[in-house]
């Protein structure tokens, strides 16, 4: 059974308001063909001198996305700083801030998180183009190279690669030398942003209509600019925001709350009340970027929902709405006034456990330091501000990009270990999953043809995989021999991720007491030998050599 759910609802609302670039002299790596195209584009947009003189750009417009309408404001400086506010009314608001190096997001529940992983790479790409950094020396580094032409011969294609940022393909019209679109990878395939309705702003052509086409058409977005101004923008707009008032409190008079943890095999659950409901079961899922309620349960409790998002789930997509005004009460702790998402659970998934109501994901887990004791079947939530770990466990660095990620290695017989970026997913009851693109990039990982076929249940639909052992899996200072791995089948959905090697699930994690500390970006593993299980061994010397 695969409890793993939604990967990234928030990515649907990342509207790329890219300022269209221009050029002449290049301080980054640019081949001759790309330089010639960029020079022609510079002239078409209004000329290099006018573009170089722009210190900052403020844009304000209307946005329609996923069945919701609202406003978007965008600030971009020549130094690579960027700020964006997407306001879709009562159910959704998000603020993104990037200072040229680091970035932060204030989410729909008014909580602050650091940008990392793919979300940071996409933000760097947007600021690289928006600040003309591929054209003007002394700004964000990167390179632009020629990628030939489209199949019809109407457009030039340029490959844009900022330092530390996402790689994208720029399409330039051969007749006008104005940018037509920008295509970049996403976890669902690719996202294409189109630039339209070109108008003159102080002698510079700017696109007033921006369309963003996602892998699923339900998530397409349109921004119609109402105003674009060239202006100076104060640096104070791009500092890390102050933390707001906590939206949780411990009701037991302590700085932590301990409660029973339900287990069905390697799947884990915790009970909570929704507003004034009876105790209901929730999957405890580090692999979910949002907290989720079964849509039928939300309606039965009188909760109001809005929007129409198509989100990734194993085997396909599932319909999502936003639900506000939700309170979660657990033994000793209460989380209040949350905006979560509601999803119609498939019958096979909703029957995983009686009174299963949803999934507790990032916007619940991130409020605390979370300790999962698989052996004693307890969950402990600590106040992150006062928590200090003093046990015998080993600390493992993680990065948080809506969900936690870690570097790990997998080894097959007769081959060297292969390193990859793995998602830590307590909503997944298996040991490890290897995604097909990762296996294709490393053919030595290909499972034997006679491998066992497997089906795993998710919210979207059933996903197919094959199961085969790998010789060794390494995580931090620990090594695991003969690990049963699932290998995904097909290129679509989460099994086709280009940025993630695979998943680490509860079958492996349950060999430890595991502590997740998102605020310090670390995970602590305390070995927990169990009868019948092979205990993980440490490899300090090997790890030191790898580092």
Coordinates of C-alpha atoms in Angstrom, one line a residue:
X1 CA 0.0 0.0 0.0
X2 CA 1.4 3.4 -0.9
X3 CA 0.1 6.2 1.3
X4 CA 2.1 8.8 -0.5
X5 CA 0.1 11.8 -1.7
X6 CA 0.3 15.2 -3.2
X7 CA 3.8 16.5 -4.0
X8 CA 3.4 20.1 -4.6
X9 CA 0.1 22.0 -4.7
X10 CA 1.9 25.4 -4.2
X11 CA 3.8 25.0 -7.5
X12 CA 0.6 25.4 -9.4
X13 CA 0.4 29.0 -8.2
X14 CA 4.0 30.0 -9.0
X15 CA 3.2 32.5 -11.7
X16 CA 6.4 33.3 -13.6
X17 CA 6.2 37.0 -14.4
X18 CA 9.4 37.1 -16.4
X19 CA 10.7 40.4 -17.5
X20 CA 11.7 39.9 -21.2
X21 CA 15.4 40.4 -21.6
X22 CA 17.7 42.1 -24.0
X23 CA 21.4 42.2 -24.7
X24 CA 24.6 43.3 -26.3
X25 CA 27.8 42.6 -24.3
X26 CA 28.0 39.3 -22.5
X27 CA 29.8 38.6 -19.2
X28 CA 28.6 35.0 -19.1
X29 CA 29.2 32.0 -21.4
X30 CA 27.3 32.7 -24.7
X31 CA 28.1 31.2 -28.1
X32 CA 28.3 33.3 -31.2
X33 CA 24.9 32.2 -32.6
X34 CA 23.2 33.0 -29.3
X35 CA 24.9 36.4 -29.1
X36 CA 23.8 37.4 -32.5
X37 CA 20.2 36.4 -31.7
X38 CA 20.2 38.3 -28.4
X39 CA 21.6 41.4 -30.0
X40 CA 18.7 41.4 -32.5
X41 CA 16.3 40.9 -29.7
X42 CA 17.8 43.8 -27.8
X43 CA 17.2 46.1 -30.7
X44 CA 13.6 44.8 -31.1
X45 CA 12.8 45.5 -27.5
X46 CA 14.1 49.1 -27.5
X47 CA 17.8 49.0 -27.5
X48 CA 20.5 48.1 -24.9
X49 CA 21.0 51.5 -23.4
X50 CA 17.3 51.8 -22.4
X51 CA 17.3 48.4 -21.0
X52 CA 20.5 48.9 -19.0
X53 CA 19.1 52.1 -17.5
X54 CA 16.2 50.2 -15.9
X55 CA 16.9 49.8 -12.1
X56 CA 13.7 48.1 -11.2
X57 CA 10.3 47.1 -12.5
X58 CA 6.9 47.1 -10.7
X59 CA 4.1 45.2 -12.3
X60 CA 0.5 44.8 -11.2
X61 CA -2.2 42.7 -12.8
X62 CA -5.0 40.2 -12.6
X63 CA -4.5 36.5 -12.5
X64 CA -6.8 33.5 -13.2
X65 CA -5.6 30.1 -12.2
X66 CA -7.2 26.8 -11.3
X67 CA -10.8 28.2 -11.0
X68 CA -9.7 31.1 -8.9
X69 CA -9.3 34.8 -9.7
X70 CA -7.3 37.5 -8.0
X71 CA -4.4 39.9 -8.2
X72 CA -0.7 39.6 -8.6
X73 CA 2.0 42.2 -7.8
X74 CA 5.6 41.8 -8.8
X75 CA 8.8 43.7 -8.0
X76 CA 12.1 43.0 -9.8
X77 CA 15.5 44.8 -9.5
X78 CA 18.5 44.9 -11.7
X79 CA 20.5 43.3 -8.8
X80 CA 18.4 40.1 -9.1
X81 CA 16.1 40.8 -6.2
X82 CA 12.4 39.7 -6.6
X83 CA 9.2 39.9 -4.7
X84 CA 5.8 38.6 -5.7
X85 CA 2.3 38.6 -4.0
X86 CA -0.4 36.3 -5.4
X87 CA -3.7 37.0 -3.8
X88 CA -6.7 34.8 -4.7
X89 CA -9.1 36.0 -2.1
X90 CA -9.9 34.3 1.2
X91 CA -8.7 30.8 0.3
X92 CA -5.2 31.5 -1.0
X93 CA -2.5 34.1 -0.7
X94 CA 1.3 33.5 -1.1
X95 CA 4.2 35.9 -0.9
X96 CA 7.6 35.1 -2.4
X97 CA 10.7 37.0 -1.6
X98 CA 14.2 36.5 -3.2
X99 CA 17.2 38.7 -2.2
X100 CA 19.4 37.6 -5.1
X101 CA 20.8 34.6 -3.2
X102 CA 18.3 33.3 -0.7
X103 CA 14.5 33.1 -0.8
X104 CA 11.5 32.7 1.4
X105 CA 7.8 31.9 1.0
X106 CA 4.9 33.1 3.3
X107 CA 2.2 30.6 2.7
X108 CA -1.6 30.6 2.8
X109 CA -1.4 30.0 6.6
X110 CA 1.0 33.0 7.1
X111 CA 3.9 30.8 7.9
X112 CA 7.5 31.4 6.6
X113 CA 9.7 28.8 4.9
X114 CA 13.0 28.9 3.3
X115 CA 13.2 28.2 -0.5
X116 CA 15.2 25.2 -1.4
X117 CA 15.5 22.6 -4.2
X118 CA 13.4 23.0 -7.3
X119 CA 11.5 26.0 -6.0
X120 CA 14.7 27.9 -5.4
X121 CA 16.1 26.9 -8.8
X122 CA 12.9 28.2 -10.5
X123 CA 13.1 31.5 -8.6
X124 CA 16.7 32.0 -9.6
X125 CA 15.8 31.4 -13.3
X126 CA 13.0 34.0 -13.1
X127 CA 15.3 36.6 -11.4
X128 CA 18.1 35.8 -13.8
X129 CA 16.0 36.7 -16.8
X130 CA 14.0 39.5 -15.0
X131 CA 17.2 41.3 -14.0
X132 CA 18.8 41.1 -17.5
X133 CA 21.6 39.1 -15.8
X134 CA 22.3 37.2 -19.0
X135 CA 23.1 40.5 -20.7
X136 CA 24.7 42.9 -18.2
X137 CA 28.0 42.2 -16.3
X138 CA 28.1 42.0 -12.6
X139 CA 24.7 40.5 -12.0
X140 CA 23.5 36.9 -11.6
X141 CA 25.8 34.4 -13.3
X142 CA 24.8 31.9 -16.0
X143 CA 25.1 31.2 -19.7
X144 CA 22.9 31.3 -22.9
X145 CA 23.7 28.9 -25.8
X146 CA 22.0 28.2 -29.1
X147 CA 19.7 25.2 -29.2
X148 CA 18.9 25.4 -33.0
X149 CA 15.5 26.0 -34.4
X150 CA 12.0 24.6 -34.0
X151 CA 10.9 21.9 -36.4
X152 CA 8.9 24.4 -38.6
X153 CA 11.9 26.7 -38.9
X154 CA 9.9 29.7 -37.5
X155 CA 11.7 30.2 -34.2
X156 CA 15.2 30.3 -32.8
X157 CA 15.7 28.2 -29.6
X158 CA 18.1 29.3 -26.8
X159 CA 19.2 27.3 -23.8
X160 CA 19.2 29.4 -20.7
X161 CA 21.2 28.2 -17.7
X162 CA 21.7 30.5 -14.7
X163 CA 24.1 29.4 -12.0
X164 CA 22.2 27.3 -9.4
X165 CA 19.0 27.8 -11.3
X166 CA 16.7 25.8 -13.5
X167 CA 17.6 25.2 -17.2
X168 CA 15.0 26.5 -19.6
X169 CA 14.5 26.8 -23.4
X170 CA 13.7 30.3 -24.8
X171 CA 11.8 30.6 -28.1
X172 CA 12.5 33.7 -30.2
X173 CA 10.5 34.7 -33.3
X174 CA 12.7 34.9 -36.4
X175 CA 10.7 37.7 -37.9
X176 CA 10.3 40.1 -34.9
X177 CA 13.1 38.8 -32.6
X178 CA 10.7 39.1 -29.7
X179 CA 10.5 36.2 -27.2
X180 CA 7.5 33.9 -27.8
X181 CA 7.8 31.5 -24.9
X182 CA 9.9 30.0 -22.2
X183 CA 9.8 26.2 -21.5
X184 CA 11.1 24.8 -18.2
X185 CA 10.9 21.3 -16.6
X186 CA 8.5 20.5 -13.8
X187 CA 7.7 17.4 -11.8
X188 CA 4.8 16.7 -14.1
X189 CA 6.6 17.2 -17.4
X190 CA 7.1 20.8 -18.4
X191 CA 5.6 24.3 -18.0
X192 CA 5.6 26.8 -20.9
X193 CA 5.1 30.5 -20.4
X194 CA 3.9 32.6 -23.4
X195 CA 4.5 36.3 -23.8
X196 CA 1.8 38.2 -25.6
X197 CA 0.1 41.7 -26.0
X198 CA 3.4 43.6 -26.4
X199 CA 3.1 47.3 -25.6
X200 CA 5.5 50.2 -25.3
X201 CA 6.6 51.3 -21.8
X202 CA 8.9 54.3 -21.8
X203 CA 10.4 53.2 -25.1
X204 CA 10.8 49.5 -24.1
X205 CA 8.4 46.7 -25.4
X206 CA 6.9 44.7 -22.6
X207 CA 4.4 41.8 -22.7
X208 CA 1.1 42.7 -20.9
X209 CA -0.4 39.2 -21.2
X210 CA 1.4 36.2 -19.9
X211 CA 0.0 32.7 -20.2
X212 CA 1.4 29.7 -18.4
X213 CA 0.5 26.2 -19.7
X214 CA 1.1 23.4 -17.2
X215 CA 1.3 19.7 -17.8
X216 CA -2.4 19.4 -16.8
X217 CA -4.6 22.1 -18.5
X218 CA -6.6 22.5 -15.3
X219 CA -3.6 24.3 -13.8
X220 CA -3.1 26.8 -16.7
X221 CA -2.8 30.4 -15.6
X222 CA -3.3 33.8 -17.3
X223 CA -1.9 37.1 -16.0
X224 CA -3.1 40.3 -17.6
X225 CA -0.9 43.2 -16.6
X226 CA -2.8 46.4 -15.7
X227 CA 0.4 48.5 -15.0
X228 CA 4.1 48.2 -15.6
X229 CA 6.5 50.9 -14.3
X230 CA 10.2 51.3 -14.3
X231 CA 11.2 52.6 -10.9
X232 CA 13.7 52.4 -8.1
X233 CA 12.7 49.7 -5.4
X234 CA 14.0 49.9 -1.8
X235 CA 16.2 46.9 -0.7
X236 CA 14.0 46.6 2.4
X237 CA 11.4 44.9 0.2
X238 CA 13.7 41.8 -0.1
X239 CA 14.7 41.0 3.5
X240 CA 13.6 37.9 5.3
X241 CA 10.2 38.6 6.9
X242 CA 9.6 38.4 10.6
X243 CA 7.9 35.3 12.0
X244 CA 4.2 35.8 12.8
X245 CA 2.2 34.6 15.8
X246 CA 2.3 30.8 16.1
X247 CA -0.9 29.1 15.0
X248 CA -0.5 26.3 17.5
X249 CA -0.4 25.9 21.2
X250 CA 0.3 23.1 23.6
X251 CA -2.8 22.5 25.7
X252 CA -1.1 20.3 28.3
X253 CA 1.1 23.1 29.9
X254 CA 4.3 21.6 28.5
X255 CA 6.6 22.3 25.5
X256 CA 5.8 19.0 23.9
X257 CA 2.9 16.6 23.4
X258 CA 3.2 12.8 23.2
X259 CA 0.4 10.6 21.7
X260 CA -0.2 7.1 20.4
X261 CA 0.9 6.3 16.8
X262 CA -1.3 3.8 14.9
X263 CA 0.5 1.3 12.7
X264 CA -0.8 -1.0 9.9
X265 CA 2.2 -2.9 8.8
X266 CA 4.6 -0.1 7.9
X267 CA 1.9 2.5 7.4
X268 CA 1.6 5.0 10.2
X269 CA -1.4 7.1 11.4
X270 CA -2.3 9.6 14.2
X271 CA -5.7 10.6 15.5
X272 CA -7.0 14.2 15.5
X273 CA -10.3 16.1 15.8
X274 CA -11.4 18.3 12.9
X275 CA -13.1 21.3 14.5
X276 CA -15.7 19.6 16.7
X277 CA -15.6 16.2 15.1
X278 CA -15.1 12.8 16.7
X279 CA -11.4 11.5 16.7
X280 CA -10.5 10.7 13.1
X281 CA -7.4 9.0 11.6
X282 CA -4.8 10.8 9.5
X283 CA -1.8 9.4 7.6
X284 CA 1.3 11.1 9.0
X285 CA 3.1 11.9 5.7
X286 CA 6.3 13.8 5.3
X287 CA 5.9 13.2 1.6
X288 CA 2.8 15.4 1.3
X289 CA 3.6 19.1 0.7
X290 CA 0.2 20.0 2.1
X291 CA -2.3 18.8 4.7
X292 CA -5.3 17.1 3.0
X293 CA -8.9 16.3 4.0
X294 CA -11.1 13.8 2.2
X295 CA -13.6 16.0 0.3
X296 CA -16.6 14.0 1.4
X297 CA -15.5 14.4 5.0
X298 CA -15.1 18.1 4.6
X299 CA -18.6 18.5 3.2
X300 CA -20.1 16.3 6.0
X301 CA -18.5 18.6 8.6
X302 CA -19.9 21.7 6.8
X303 CA -16.5 23.0 5.6
X304 CA -16.5 25.3 2.6
X305 CA -14.1 24.7 -0.3
X306 CA -13.1 26.7 -3.4
X307 CA -10.8 26.4 -6.5
X308 CA -10.1 23.6 -8.9
X309 CA -6.5 22.4 -9.0
X310 CA -5.2 19.2 -10.6
X311 CA -2.4 17.9 -8.4
X312 CA 0.1 15.1 -8.9
X313 CA -0.6 11.8 -7.2
X314 CA 0.7 8.3 -7.9
X315 CA -0.5 7.1 -11.3
X316 CA -2.0 10.5 -12.4
X317 CA -3.8 13.6 -11.1
X318 CA -6.5 14.3 -8.7
X319 CA -8.9 17.2 -8.2
X320 CA -8.1 19.6 -5.4
X321 CA -9.9 22.5 -3.6
X322 CA -8.9 24.8 -0.8
X323 CA -10.7 24.5 2.5
X324 CA -10.3 27.2 5.2
X325 CA -11.1 27.6 8.9
X326 CA -9.9 24.2 9.9
X327 CA -8.8 23.4 13.5
X328 CA -6.8 20.2 14.4
X329 CA -6.9 19.0 18.0
X330 CA -4.5 16.2 19.0
X331 CA -3.7 15.0 22.5
X332 CA -1.8 17.9 24.2
X333 CA -1.7 20.3 21.1
X334 CA -4.0 22.3 18.9
X335 CA -3.4 23.8 15.5
X336 CA -5.9 26.5 14.6
X337 CA -7.5 28.4 11.6
X338 CA -5.7 26.4 8.9
X339 CA -6.3 26.5 5.1
X340 CA -5.9 23.0 3.8
X341 CA -6.8 21.2 0.6
X342 CA -9.7 18.8 0.1
X343 CA -9.4 15.8 -2.2
X344 CA -12.0 13.1 -3.2
X345 CA -10.3 10.0 -1.8
X346 CA -10.7 6.8 -3.9
X347 CA -12.6 4.0 -2.3
X348 CA -9.5 1.8 -2.1
X349 CA -7.6 4.5 -0.3
X350 CA -10.4 5.7 2.1
X351 CA -10.8 2.1 3.3
X352 CA -7.2 1.8 4.3
X353 CA -8.3 2.4 7.9
X354 CA -11.7 3.0 9.4
X355 CA -12.5 6.7 9.9
X356 CA -9.6 7.8 7.7
X357 CA -10.1 11.5 7.2
X358 CA -7.0 12.8 5.6
X359 CA -3.2 13.3 5.6
X360 CA -1.1 15.5 7.9
X361 CA 1.6 17.0 5.6
X362 CA 4.1 19.8 5.6
X363 CA 2.0 22.6 6.9
X364 CA 1.3 20.5 10.1
X365 CA 4.7 18.8 10.5
X366 CA 6.8 21.9 9.9
X367 CA 5.3 23.6 13.0
X368 CA 7.1 21.2 15.3
X369 CA 10.2 19.0 15.8
X370 CA 8.6 15.6 15.2
X371 CA 9.8 12.4 16.8
X372 CA 8.4 9.1 15.4
X373 CA 9.1 6.1 17.7
X374 CA 8.1 3.1 15.5
X375 CA 9.0 0.5 18.1
X376 CA 6.9 2.0 21.0
X377 CA 4.3 3.4 18.5
X378 CA 4.4 7.0 19.8
X379 CA 4.5 10.4 18.2
X380 CA 6.0 13.3 20.1
X381 CA 5.7 16.9 18.9
X382 CA 8.2 19.4 20.4
X383 CA 8.3 23.2 20.4
X384 CA 11.1 23.9 17.8
X385 CA 12.2 27.1 19.6
X386 CA 13.2 25.3 22.8
X387 CA 14.1 21.8 21.5
X388 CA 17.6 20.5 22.0
X389 CA 18.6 17.0 20.9
X390 CA 20.9 15.3 23.3
X391 CA 20.6 11.6 22.4
X392 CA 22.9 9.0 20.8
X393 CA 21.5 9.3 17.3
X394 CA 23.3 10.4 14.2
X395 CA 22.4 13.7 12.5
X396 CA 21.6 13.7 8.8
X397 CA 21.4 16.9 6.9
X398 CA 18.1 17.4 4.9
X399 CA 16.8 20.1 2.6
X400 CA 13.1 21.2 2.7
X401 CA 11.3 21.9 -0.5
X402 CA 7.7 21.4 0.6
X403 CA 8.9 17.9 1.6
X404 CA 12.3 16.7 3.1
X405 CA 15.1 15.5 0.8
X406 CA 18.4 13.8 1.6
X407 CA 21.4 12.6 -0.4
X408 CA 21.8 8.8 -0.4
X409 CA 23.5 6.1 -2.4
X410 CA 22.3 2.8 -3.9
X411 CA 24.5 0.0 -5.1
X412 CA 23.9 -3.1 -7.2
X413 CA 26.1 -6.1 -7.6
X414 CA 29.3 -5.5 -9.4
X415 CA 28.9 -1.7 -9.7
X416 CA 30.0 1.4 -7.8
X417 CA 27.4 3.2 -5.6
X418 CA 25.2 5.8 -7.4
X419 CA 24.3 8.9 -5.4
X420 CA 20.9 10.7 -5.7
X421 CA 18.5 13.0 -4.1
X422 CA 15.8 11.1 -2.3
X423 CA 12.5 12.3 -0.7
X424 CA 11.9 11.1 2.8
X425 CA 8.3 9.9 2.8
X426 CA 6.6 8.6 5.9
X427 CA 3.4 8.2 3.8
X428 CA 5.1 5.4 1.8
X429 CA 5.1 2.0 3.5
X430 CA 7.9 0.5 1.4
X431 CA 11.6 0.6 1.9
X432 CA 12.9 2.6 -1.1
X433 CA 11.5 3.5 -4.5
X434 CA 13.7 4.3 -7.5
X435 CA 12.2 6.5 -10.2
X436 CA 12.5 5.5 -13.8
X437 CA 14.4 8.5 -15.1
X438 CA 17.1 7.9 -12.4
X439 CA 17.3 4.3 -13.4
X440 CA 17.6 5.2 -17.1
X441 CA 20.4 7.6 -16.3
X442 CA 22.2 4.8 -14.4
X443 CA 21.4 1.5 -16.4
X444 CA 23.4 -0.6 -13.9
X445 CA 20.4 -0.1 -11.6
X446 CA 17.9 -1.7 -14.0
X447 CA 16.0 -4.5 -12.2
X448 CA 16.1 -8.1 -13.6
X449 CA 13.4 -8.9 -16.3
X450 CA 11.8 -11.5 -14.0
X451 CA 11.2 -9.0 -11.2
X452 CA 8.0 -9.1 -9.3
X453 CA 5.3 -6.7 -10.4
X454 CA 3.5 -4.6 -7.8
X455 CA 0.5 -2.2 -7.6
X456 CA 0.4 0.6 -5.0
X457 CA -2.7 2.5 -4.0
X458 CA -2.8 6.3 -4.1
X459 CA -5.3 9.1 -4.1
X460 CA -5.1 9.6 -7.9
X461 CA -5.2 6.0 -9.0
X462 CA -3.2 2.8 -8.7
X463 CA 0.4 3.0 -9.8
X464 CA 2.5 0.2 -11.3
X465 CA 6.0 -0.8 -10.3
X466 CA 8.3 -3.8 -10.2
X467 CA 10.0 -5.0 -7.0
X468 CA 13.6 -6.2 -6.8
X469 CA 16.4 -6.2 -4.2
X470 CA 19.4 -3.9 -4.4
X471 CA 22.7 -4.9 -2.9
X472 CA 23.2 -1.9 -0.6
X473 CA 21.6 1.4 0.3
X474 CA 23.4 4.1 2.2
X475 CA 21.8 6.9 4.2
X476 CA 24.1 9.2 6.3
X477 CA 26.4 7.0 8.3
X478 CA 24.2 3.9 7.9
X479 CA 24.3 1.0 5.3
X480 CA 21.4 -1.3 4.6
X481 CA 22.1 -4.6 2.8
X482 CA 19.7 -6.4 0.5
X483 CA 17.0 -3.7 0.5
X484 CA 13.7 -4.4 -1.3
X485 CA 13.3 -1.6 -3.9
X486 CA 10.3 -0.6 -6.0
X487 CA 11.1 0.6 -9.5
X488 CA 8.4 2.8 -11.0
X489 CA 7.0 2.1 -14.5
X490 CA 6.1 4.9 -16.9
X491 CA 7.3 8.4 -17.5
X492 CA 4.2 10.3 -16.2
X493 CA 3.3 11.7 -12.8
X494 CA 5.5 11.5 -9.7
X495 CA 7.2 8.3 -11.1
X496 CA 8.7 10.5 -13.9
X497 CA 10.4 13.0 -11.7
X498 CA 13.6 14.4 -13.3
X499 CA 14.8 16.0 -10.1
X500 CA 14.4 13.2 -7.6
X501 CA 16.0 9.8 -7.6
X502 CA 13.3 8.1 -5.5
X503 CA 11.7 7.7 -2.1
X504 CA 12.7 6.5 1.3
X505 CA 9.8 5.0 3.2
X506 CA 8.8 3.5 6.5
X507 CA 10.0 0.0 6.0
X508 CA 13.5 1.4 6.2
X509 CA 12.9 4.3 8.6
X510 CA 11.2 2.0 11.1
X511 CA 14.7 0.6 11.9
X512 CA 15.2 3.8 13.9
X513 CA 13.6 6.3 16.2
X514 CA 13.4 9.2 13.7
X515 CA 13.4 12.9 14.6
X516 CA 12.5 15.5 11.9
X517 CA 13.7 19.0 12.7
X518 CA 12.7 21.1 9.7
X519 CA 13.8 24.4 11.4
X520 CA 17.4 23.2 11.6
X521 CA 17.2 21.2 8.4
X522 CA 18.3 17.9 9.9
X523 CA 17.0 14.4 10.6
X524 CA 18.2 12.4 13.6
X525 CA 18.4 8.6 13.4
X526 CA 18.6 6.5 16.5
X527 CA 19.1 2.8 15.6
X528 CA 16.4 0.6 16.9
X529 CA 17.1 -3.1 16.3
X530 CA 14.1 -5.2 16.0
X531 CA 13.7 -9.1 16.0
X532 CA 13.9 -10.4 12.5
X533 CA 15.3 -7.2 11.0
X534 CA 18.8 -6.7 9.8
X535 CA 20.2 -3.8 11.9
X536 CA 21.8 -1.0 9.9
X537 CA 25.6 -0.7 10.1
X538 CA 27.6 2.5 10.3
X539 CA 30.2 3.4 7.7
X540 CA 31.9 6.4 9.1
X541 CA 35.2 5.9 7.3
X542 CA 33.4 5.4 3.9
X543 CA 31.2 8.5 4.6
X544 CA 34.2 10.6 5.4
X545 CA 35.8 9.6 2.2
X546 CA 32.7 10.4 0.2
X547 CA 32.4 13.8 1.7

